[in-house]
Amino acid sequence: MNTKKADMIIDLQYGSTGKGLIAGYLAEKEGYDVCVTANMPNAGHTYIDSKDQKMVHKVLPNGVVSPSCEWAVIGPGAVFSVERLIAELDHLDSLGYSGFRVAIHPNACVLLPRHINGEDHLHTIGSTKQGSAAAMIEKINRRTDPGHCLARNYKDIIPKKADEVLTEGRVEVVSHEDYRMIISCARRILLEGAQGYSLGINQPFWPYATSRECTPARFMSDMMIPLPMLTKVIGVARVHPIRVGGTSGGCYDDQEELTWQKVGQIPELTTVTQRERRVFGFSYRQMNDAIWETQPDEIFLNFCNYDKNKALEIRFNYPDRIRYMGWGPAQKDVEEV
């Protein structure tokens, strides 16, 4: 039944707001049994759990830390590296998170070396050049030869070791029908969006954008979740928004680019490329634009420890939406307000 049972996490700025942190926090607290992503390799989500154990996911949802998690689901809009998936599973096993299975939609894209090699020209827009757009273009072109990149074709395109993992029962490419059955039978679902609202391909910063929109509607489609299942949207923002380093585009007219010295913090590095991030002042215009289009029911305001006074000002301006505030990188640093 398509009953309301799915909570979605989305980013209200340029990415790297702490979606992984609130995903893990809510998972440990709420006990979701199914967690879904449609991630691409240009986004990494970090979580430090209640035992101070750190994990960084580019493929799997951070909600797998839920004590009730039965399924980690990779949606049809995902682009993922099988080798990275194996590495994440191995790390989770070492941390004691091994009680779930992984279901991959047959239309998800497997990341291949040719996709990464096909994005060298994107350096001019600050792209992470991880192969996401090239893989999606191949899918859109409906390439059907034996080397096509859809997950249903994995036996023809992935290394033998990865094939063994996909056939041992822990991870499987499921049918369309089985995918729908997992979603339909779930009791509570956590949907984890990737990247940031302002990076959407239809937003004003194009071409300094990612290869898709970053809104609840787009993620629902990429995860193949019926719209009536959505219970609430949790938007994530930070006191000092960031963009990836290099030529990654401009900002809103009510914010300025800052230096890490001015912010008073050690420079942050991007999770995927390890470039030094660009840092900006808070933009109310950006927040209001994102709220208008994504309609979050609750907001997690993160990196409040960077500027306590600014954090309290932002909370004052959104008293009915800000539900959580983050004062550090770990589960113990999240405060409910």
Coordinates of C-alpha atoms in Angstrom, one line a residue:
M1 CA 0.0 0.0 0.0
N2 CA 1.2 3.5 -0.8
T3 CA 0.7 4.8 2.7
K4 CA 2.6 7.8 4.1
K5 CA 5.8 6.4 5.6
A6 CA 8.8 8.0 3.9
D7 CA 10.9 10.9 5.3
M8 CA 13.2 12.7 2.9
I9 CA 16.5 14.6 3.5
I10 CA 17.5 17.3 1.0
D11 CA 20.1 20.0 0.9
L12 CA 19.0 23.7 0.8
Q13 CA 22.3 25.2 -0.4
Y14 CA 25.3 24.1 -2.5
G15 CA 25.9 20.7 -0.9
S16 CA 28.0 19.5 2.0
T17 CA 25.6 20.8 4.6
G18 CA 25.6 17.7 6.7
K19 CA 22.9 15.5 5.2
G20 CA 24.9 12.4 6.2
L21 CA 24.9 13.6 9.8
I22 CA 21.2 14.1 10.1
A23 CA 20.5 10.9 8.2
G24 CA 22.5 8.9 10.7
Y25 CA 21.0 10.7 13.6
L26 CA 17.4 10.2 12.6
A27 CA 18.2 6.5 11.6
E28 CA 19.6 5.7 15.1
K29 CA 16.6 7.5 16.7
E30 CA 13.7 6.5 14.5
G31 CA 14.5 3.0 13.5
Y32 CA 13.8 3.0 9.7
D33 CA 13.7 -0.5 8.2
V34 CA 14.3 0.6 4.6
C35 CA 16.8 3.3 3.5
V36 CA 17.0 4.6 -0.1
T37 CA 19.5 6.6 -2.1
A38 CA 19.9 7.5 -5.7
N39 CA 23.5 8.8 -5.1
M40 CA 26.1 9.6 -7.8
P41 CA 29.9 9.4 -7.2
N42 CA 30.2 13.2 -7.1
A43 CA 28.7 13.3 -3.5
G44 CA 30.0 11.8 -0.3
H45 CA 28.0 11.6 3.0
T46 CA 29.8 11.4 6.3
Y47 CA 28.5 10.2 9.6
I48 CA 30.1 9.7 13.1
D49 CA 27.8 7.5 15.1
S50 CA 27.0 7.4 18.8
K51 CA 30.1 5.3 19.3
D52 CA 32.3 7.9 17.6
Q53 CA 32.7 5.5 14.6
K54 CA 33.1 7.3 11.2
M55 CA 31.8 6.3 7.9
V56 CA 31.8 8.0 4.5
H57 CA 29.3 6.8 1.9
K58 CA 29.1 7.6 -1.8
V59 CA 26.9 4.6 -2.6
L60 CA 25.0 3.4 0.5
P61 CA 22.6 5.4 2.6
N62 CA 23.8 6.5 6.0
G63 CA 20.5 5.2 7.4
V64 CA 22.0 1.7 7.5
V65 CA 23.0 2.6 11.1
S66 CA 19.3 2.2 12.1
P67 CA 18.9 -0.7 14.5
S68 CA 15.9 -1.9 12.4
C69 CA 17.5 -1.5 8.9
E70 CA 16.7 -4.5 6.7
W71 CA 17.3 -3.1 3.3
A72 CA 19.6 -0.5 1.8
V73 CA 18.2 0.4 -1.5
I74 CA 19.9 1.9 -4.5
G75 CA 17.4 3.6 -6.8
P76 CA 17.2 3.6 -10.6
G77 CA 18.5 7.2 -10.8
A78 CA 21.8 6.2 -9.1
V79 CA 25.3 6.0 -10.6
F80 CA 27.5 3.8 -8.4
S81 CA 30.9 2.1 -8.4
V82 CA 30.7 -1.6 -7.5
E83 CA 34.2 -1.4 -6.0
R84 CA 33.2 1.5 -3.8
L85 CA 30.0 -0.4 -2.7
I86 CA 32.1 -3.4 -1.6
A87 CA 34.5 -1.1 0.3
E88 CA 31.7 0.6 2.1
L89 CA 30.1 -2.8 3.0
D90 CA 33.5 -4.0 4.3
H91 CA 33.9 -0.9 6.5
L92 CA 30.4 -1.1 7.9
D93 CA 31.0 -4.8 8.7
S94 CA 34.1 -3.7 10.7
L95 CA 31.9 -1.2 12.6
G96 CA 29.2 -3.8 13.5
Y97 CA 26.6 -2.8 10.8
S98 CA 26.0 -6.0 8.9
G99 CA 22.4 -6.9 9.5
F100 CA 21.0 -5.4 6.3
R101 CA 20.8 -6.5 2.6
V102 CA 21.4 -4.3 -0.4
A103 CA 18.9 -4.1 -3.3
I104 CA 19.9 -2.4 -6.5
H105 CA 17.3 -1.3 -9.1
P106 CA 18.1 -2.9 -12.5
N107 CA 18.1 0.6 -14.1
A108 CA 20.8 2.1 -11.8
C109 CA 24.0 2.9 -13.7
V110 CA 27.3 1.1 -12.9
L111 CA 30.2 3.6 -13.0
L112 CA 32.9 2.5 -15.5
P113 CA 36.4 3.9 -16.3
R114 CA 35.1 5.3 -19.6
H115 CA 32.6 7.5 -17.8
I116 CA 35.4 9.1 -15.7
N117 CA 37.6 9.6 -18.7
G118 CA 34.7 11.2 -20.6
E119 CA 34.5 14.2 -18.2
D120 CA 38.0 15.8 -18.6
H121 CA 36.4 18.8 -20.4
L122 CA 34.4 19.7 -17.3
H123 CA 37.3 21.2 -15.3
T124 CA 36.3 24.7 -16.5
I125 CA 33.1 24.6 -14.3
G126 CA 34.7 23.2 -11.1
S127 CA 33.2 19.7 -11.7
T128 CA 34.3 16.8 -9.5
K129 CA 34.7 14.8 -12.8
Q130 CA 33.6 11.6 -11.2
G131 CA 31.8 10.3 -14.3
S132 CA 28.2 10.9 -13.2
A133 CA 27.1 13.0 -16.2
A134 CA 28.8 10.7 -18.7
A135 CA 27.1 7.6 -17.2
M136 CA 23.7 9.3 -17.3
I137 CA 24.3 10.4 -20.9
E138 CA 25.0 6.8 -21.9
K139 CA 21.8 5.7 -20.2
I140 CA 19.8 8.5 -21.9
N141 CA 21.2 7.5 -25.3
R142 CA 19.7 4.0 -24.6
R143 CA 22.8 2.1 -25.4
T144 CA 21.9 -1.6 -25.5
D145 CA 25.0 -3.4 -26.6
P146 CA 26.5 -6.0 -24.2
G147 CA 28.7 -3.3 -22.6
H148 CA 25.9 -1.0 -21.5
C149 CA 26.1 0.4 -18.0
L150 CA 22.8 -0.5 -16.4
A151 CA 23.0 -2.7 -13.3
R152 CA 21.0 -5.4 -15.0
N153 CA 24.0 -6.0 -17.2
Y154 CA 26.6 -6.2 -14.5
K155 CA 27.9 -9.6 -15.4
D156 CA 29.3 -8.2 -18.6
I157 CA 31.0 -5.1 -17.2
I158 CA 32.3 -5.6 -13.6
P159 CA 35.4 -7.4 -12.3
K160 CA 35.1 -11.1 -11.1
K161 CA 35.5 -10.2 -7.4
A162 CA 32.6 -7.8 -7.6
D163 CA 30.5 -10.4 -9.4
E164 CA 31.1 -12.8 -6.5
V165 CA 29.8 -10.2 -4.0
L166 CA 26.7 -9.6 -6.1
T167 CA 25.9 -13.3 -6.2
E168 CA 26.5 -14.2 -2.5
G169 CA 23.1 -13.0 -1.4
R170 CA 24.1 -9.9 0.6
V171 CA 23.8 -7.7 -2.5
E172 CA 21.6 -8.3 -5.5
V173 CA 20.2 -6.5 -8.5
V174 CA 16.5 -7.1 -8.1
S175 CA 13.7 -7.1 -10.6
H176 CA 11.3 -4.1 -11.0
E177 CA 8.7 -6.1 -9.2
D178 CA 10.9 -7.1 -6.3
Y179 CA 12.0 -3.4 -6.0
R180 CA 8.4 -2.3 -5.7
M181 CA 7.7 -5.1 -3.2
I182 CA 10.5 -3.9 -0.9
I183 CA 9.2 -0.4 -0.9
S184 CA 5.6 -1.5 -0.5
C185 CA 6.3 -3.8 2.4
A186 CA 8.5 -1.3 4.3
R187 CA 7.2 0.0 7.6
R188 CA 9.3 3.3 7.7
I189 CA 11.5 4.6 4.9
L190 CA 14.4 7.1 5.0
L191 CA 15.1 8.8 1.6
E192 CA 18.5 10.4 1.3
G193 CA 18.9 13.1 -1.3
A194 CA 22.4 14.2 -2.6
Q195 CA 24.1 17.4 -3.5
G196 CA 22.4 20.8 -3.1
Y197 CA 19.3 22.7 -4.2
S198 CA 21.3 25.6 -5.7
L199 CA 23.4 23.1 -7.8
G200 CA 20.4 21.9 -9.7
I201 CA 20.7 21.9 -13.5
N202 CA 17.7 24.2 -13.9
Q203 CA 18.8 26.7 -11.3
P204 CA 20.3 30.2 -12.0
F205 CA 23.9 29.1 -11.6
W206 CA 23.9 26.8 -14.7
P207 CA 26.4 25.7 -16.2
Y208 CA 28.1 25.6 -12.8
A209 CA 25.7 22.9 -11.8
T210 CA 25.3 19.2 -11.4
S211 CA 23.6 16.9 -13.9
R212 CA 20.1 16.9 -12.4
E213 CA 17.8 18.8 -10.2
C214 CA 18.1 18.4 -6.4
T215 CA 14.5 18.7 -5.3
P216 CA 12.2 16.3 -3.5
A217 CA 10.2 15.7 -6.7
R218 CA 13.3 14.7 -8.6
F219 CA 14.6 12.4 -5.9
M220 CA 11.3 10.7 -5.5
S221 CA 11.5 9.9 -9.2
D222 CA 15.1 8.8 -9.1
M223 CA 14.3 6.5 -6.2
M224 CA 11.0 5.4 -7.8
I225 CA 9.0 6.1 -4.7
P226 CA 5.3 7.0 -5.2
L227 CA 4.6 10.6 -4.2
P228 CA 1.8 9.7 -1.7
M229 CA 4.3 7.9 0.4
L230 CA 6.1 11.1 1.4
T231 CA 5.5 12.0 5.1
K232 CA 7.9 14.9 5.5
V233 CA 10.9 16.7 4.0
I234 CA 13.9 17.6 6.2
G235 CA 15.9 20.4 4.7
V236 CA 19.6 20.8 5.7
A237 CA 21.5 24.2 5.7
R238 CA 24.6 25.5 7.2
V239 CA 25.5 28.8 8.8
H240 CA 28.3 29.3 6.3
P241 CA 27.4 27.7 2.9
I242 CA 30.3 26.3 0.8
R243 CA 31.0 25.5 -2.8
V244 CA 33.6 23.1 -4.1
G245 CA 37.0 24.7 -4.9
G246 CA 38.1 26.1 -8.2
T247 CA 35.9 27.7 -10.8
S248 CA 32.7 26.4 -9.3
G249 CA 30.4 29.5 -10.0
G250 CA 29.1 32.5 -8.2
C251 CA 26.8 33.1 -5.2
Y252 CA 23.6 35.0 -4.3
D253 CA 23.6 38.8 -4.3
D254 CA 23.0 38.9 -0.6
Q255 CA 26.1 36.9 0.3
E256 CA 29.8 37.3 -0.1
E257 CA 32.7 34.9 -0.5
L258 CA 34.8 34.7 2.7
T259 CA 38.1 33.2 3.7
W260 CA 38.5 30.4 6.1
Q261 CA 40.7 32.7 8.2
K262 CA 37.8 35.2 8.4
V263 CA 35.4 32.5 9.4
G264 CA 38.0 31.4 12.0
Q265 CA 38.1 27.7 11.0
I266 CA 40.6 25.3 9.5
P267 CA 39.8 25.1 5.7
E268 CA 37.4 22.3 4.9
L269 CA 38.2 19.8 2.1
T270 CA 35.5 18.3 -0.1
T271 CA 34.7 14.7 0.7
V272 CA 35.1 13.4 -2.9
T273 CA 38.0 15.4 -4.4
Q274 CA 39.8 16.7 -1.3
R275 CA 39.9 20.2 -2.7
E276 CA 39.7 23.2 -0.4
R277 CA 36.1 24.4 -0.2
R278 CA 35.0 27.9 -0.9
V279 CA 33.1 29.5 1.9
F280 CA 30.4 32.1 1.9
G281 CA 28.2 34.2 4.2
F282 CA 24.6 33.0 4.8
S283 CA 22.0 34.0 2.1
Y284 CA 18.4 34.5 3.1
R285 CA 17.5 34.7 -0.5
Q286 CA 19.0 31.3 -1.1
M287 CA 17.2 29.8 1.9
N288 CA 13.9 31.3 0.8
D289 CA 14.3 30.1 -2.8
A290 CA 15.1 26.6 -1.6
I291 CA 12.2 26.6 0.9
W292 CA 9.7 27.8 -1.8
E293 CA 10.7 24.9 -4.1
T294 CA 11.4 22.1 -1.7
Q295 CA 8.9 22.9 1.0
P296 CA 10.7 21.4 3.9
D297 CA 8.6 20.5 7.0
E298 CA 11.7 20.7 9.2
I299 CA 15.2 22.2 8.9
F300 CA 18.5 21.0 10.3
L301 CA 20.8 24.1 10.7
N302 CA 24.3 22.8 10.8
F303 CA 27.8 24.1 11.6
C304 CA 26.3 26.4 14.2
N305 CA 29.6 26.1 16.1
Y306 CA 31.2 28.3 13.4
D307 CA 29.2 31.3 14.4
K308 CA 26.8 30.9 17.3
N309 CA 25.3 34.4 17.1
K310 CA 24.5 34.0 13.4
A311 CA 23.0 30.6 14.1
L312 CA 20.7 32.0 16.7
E313 CA 19.7 34.8 14.2
I314 CA 18.8 32.3 11.5
R315 CA 16.9 30.2 14.0
F316 CA 14.9 33.3 15.0
N317 CA 14.0 34.0 11.4
Y318 CA 12.7 30.5 10.8
P319 CA 11.2 29.6 14.2
D320 CA 8.5 27.2 12.8
R321 CA 10.9 25.2 10.6
I322 CA 14.2 24.8 12.4
R323 CA 13.9 21.6 14.4
Y324 CA 17.6 20.5 14.7
M325 CA 20.9 22.4 15.2
G326 CA 24.3 20.9 14.7
W327 CA 27.2 22.0 16.9
G328 CA 29.9 19.6 15.7
P329 CA 30.5 16.7 13.3
A330 CA 29.1 13.8 15.3
Q331 CA 25.7 12.3 16.4
K332 CA 26.3 13.7 19.9
D333 CA 26.5 17.2 18.5
V334 CA 23.0 17.3 17.1
E335 CA 20.5 19.3 19.3
E336 CA 16.7 19.1 18.9
V337 CA 15.0 22.5 19.4

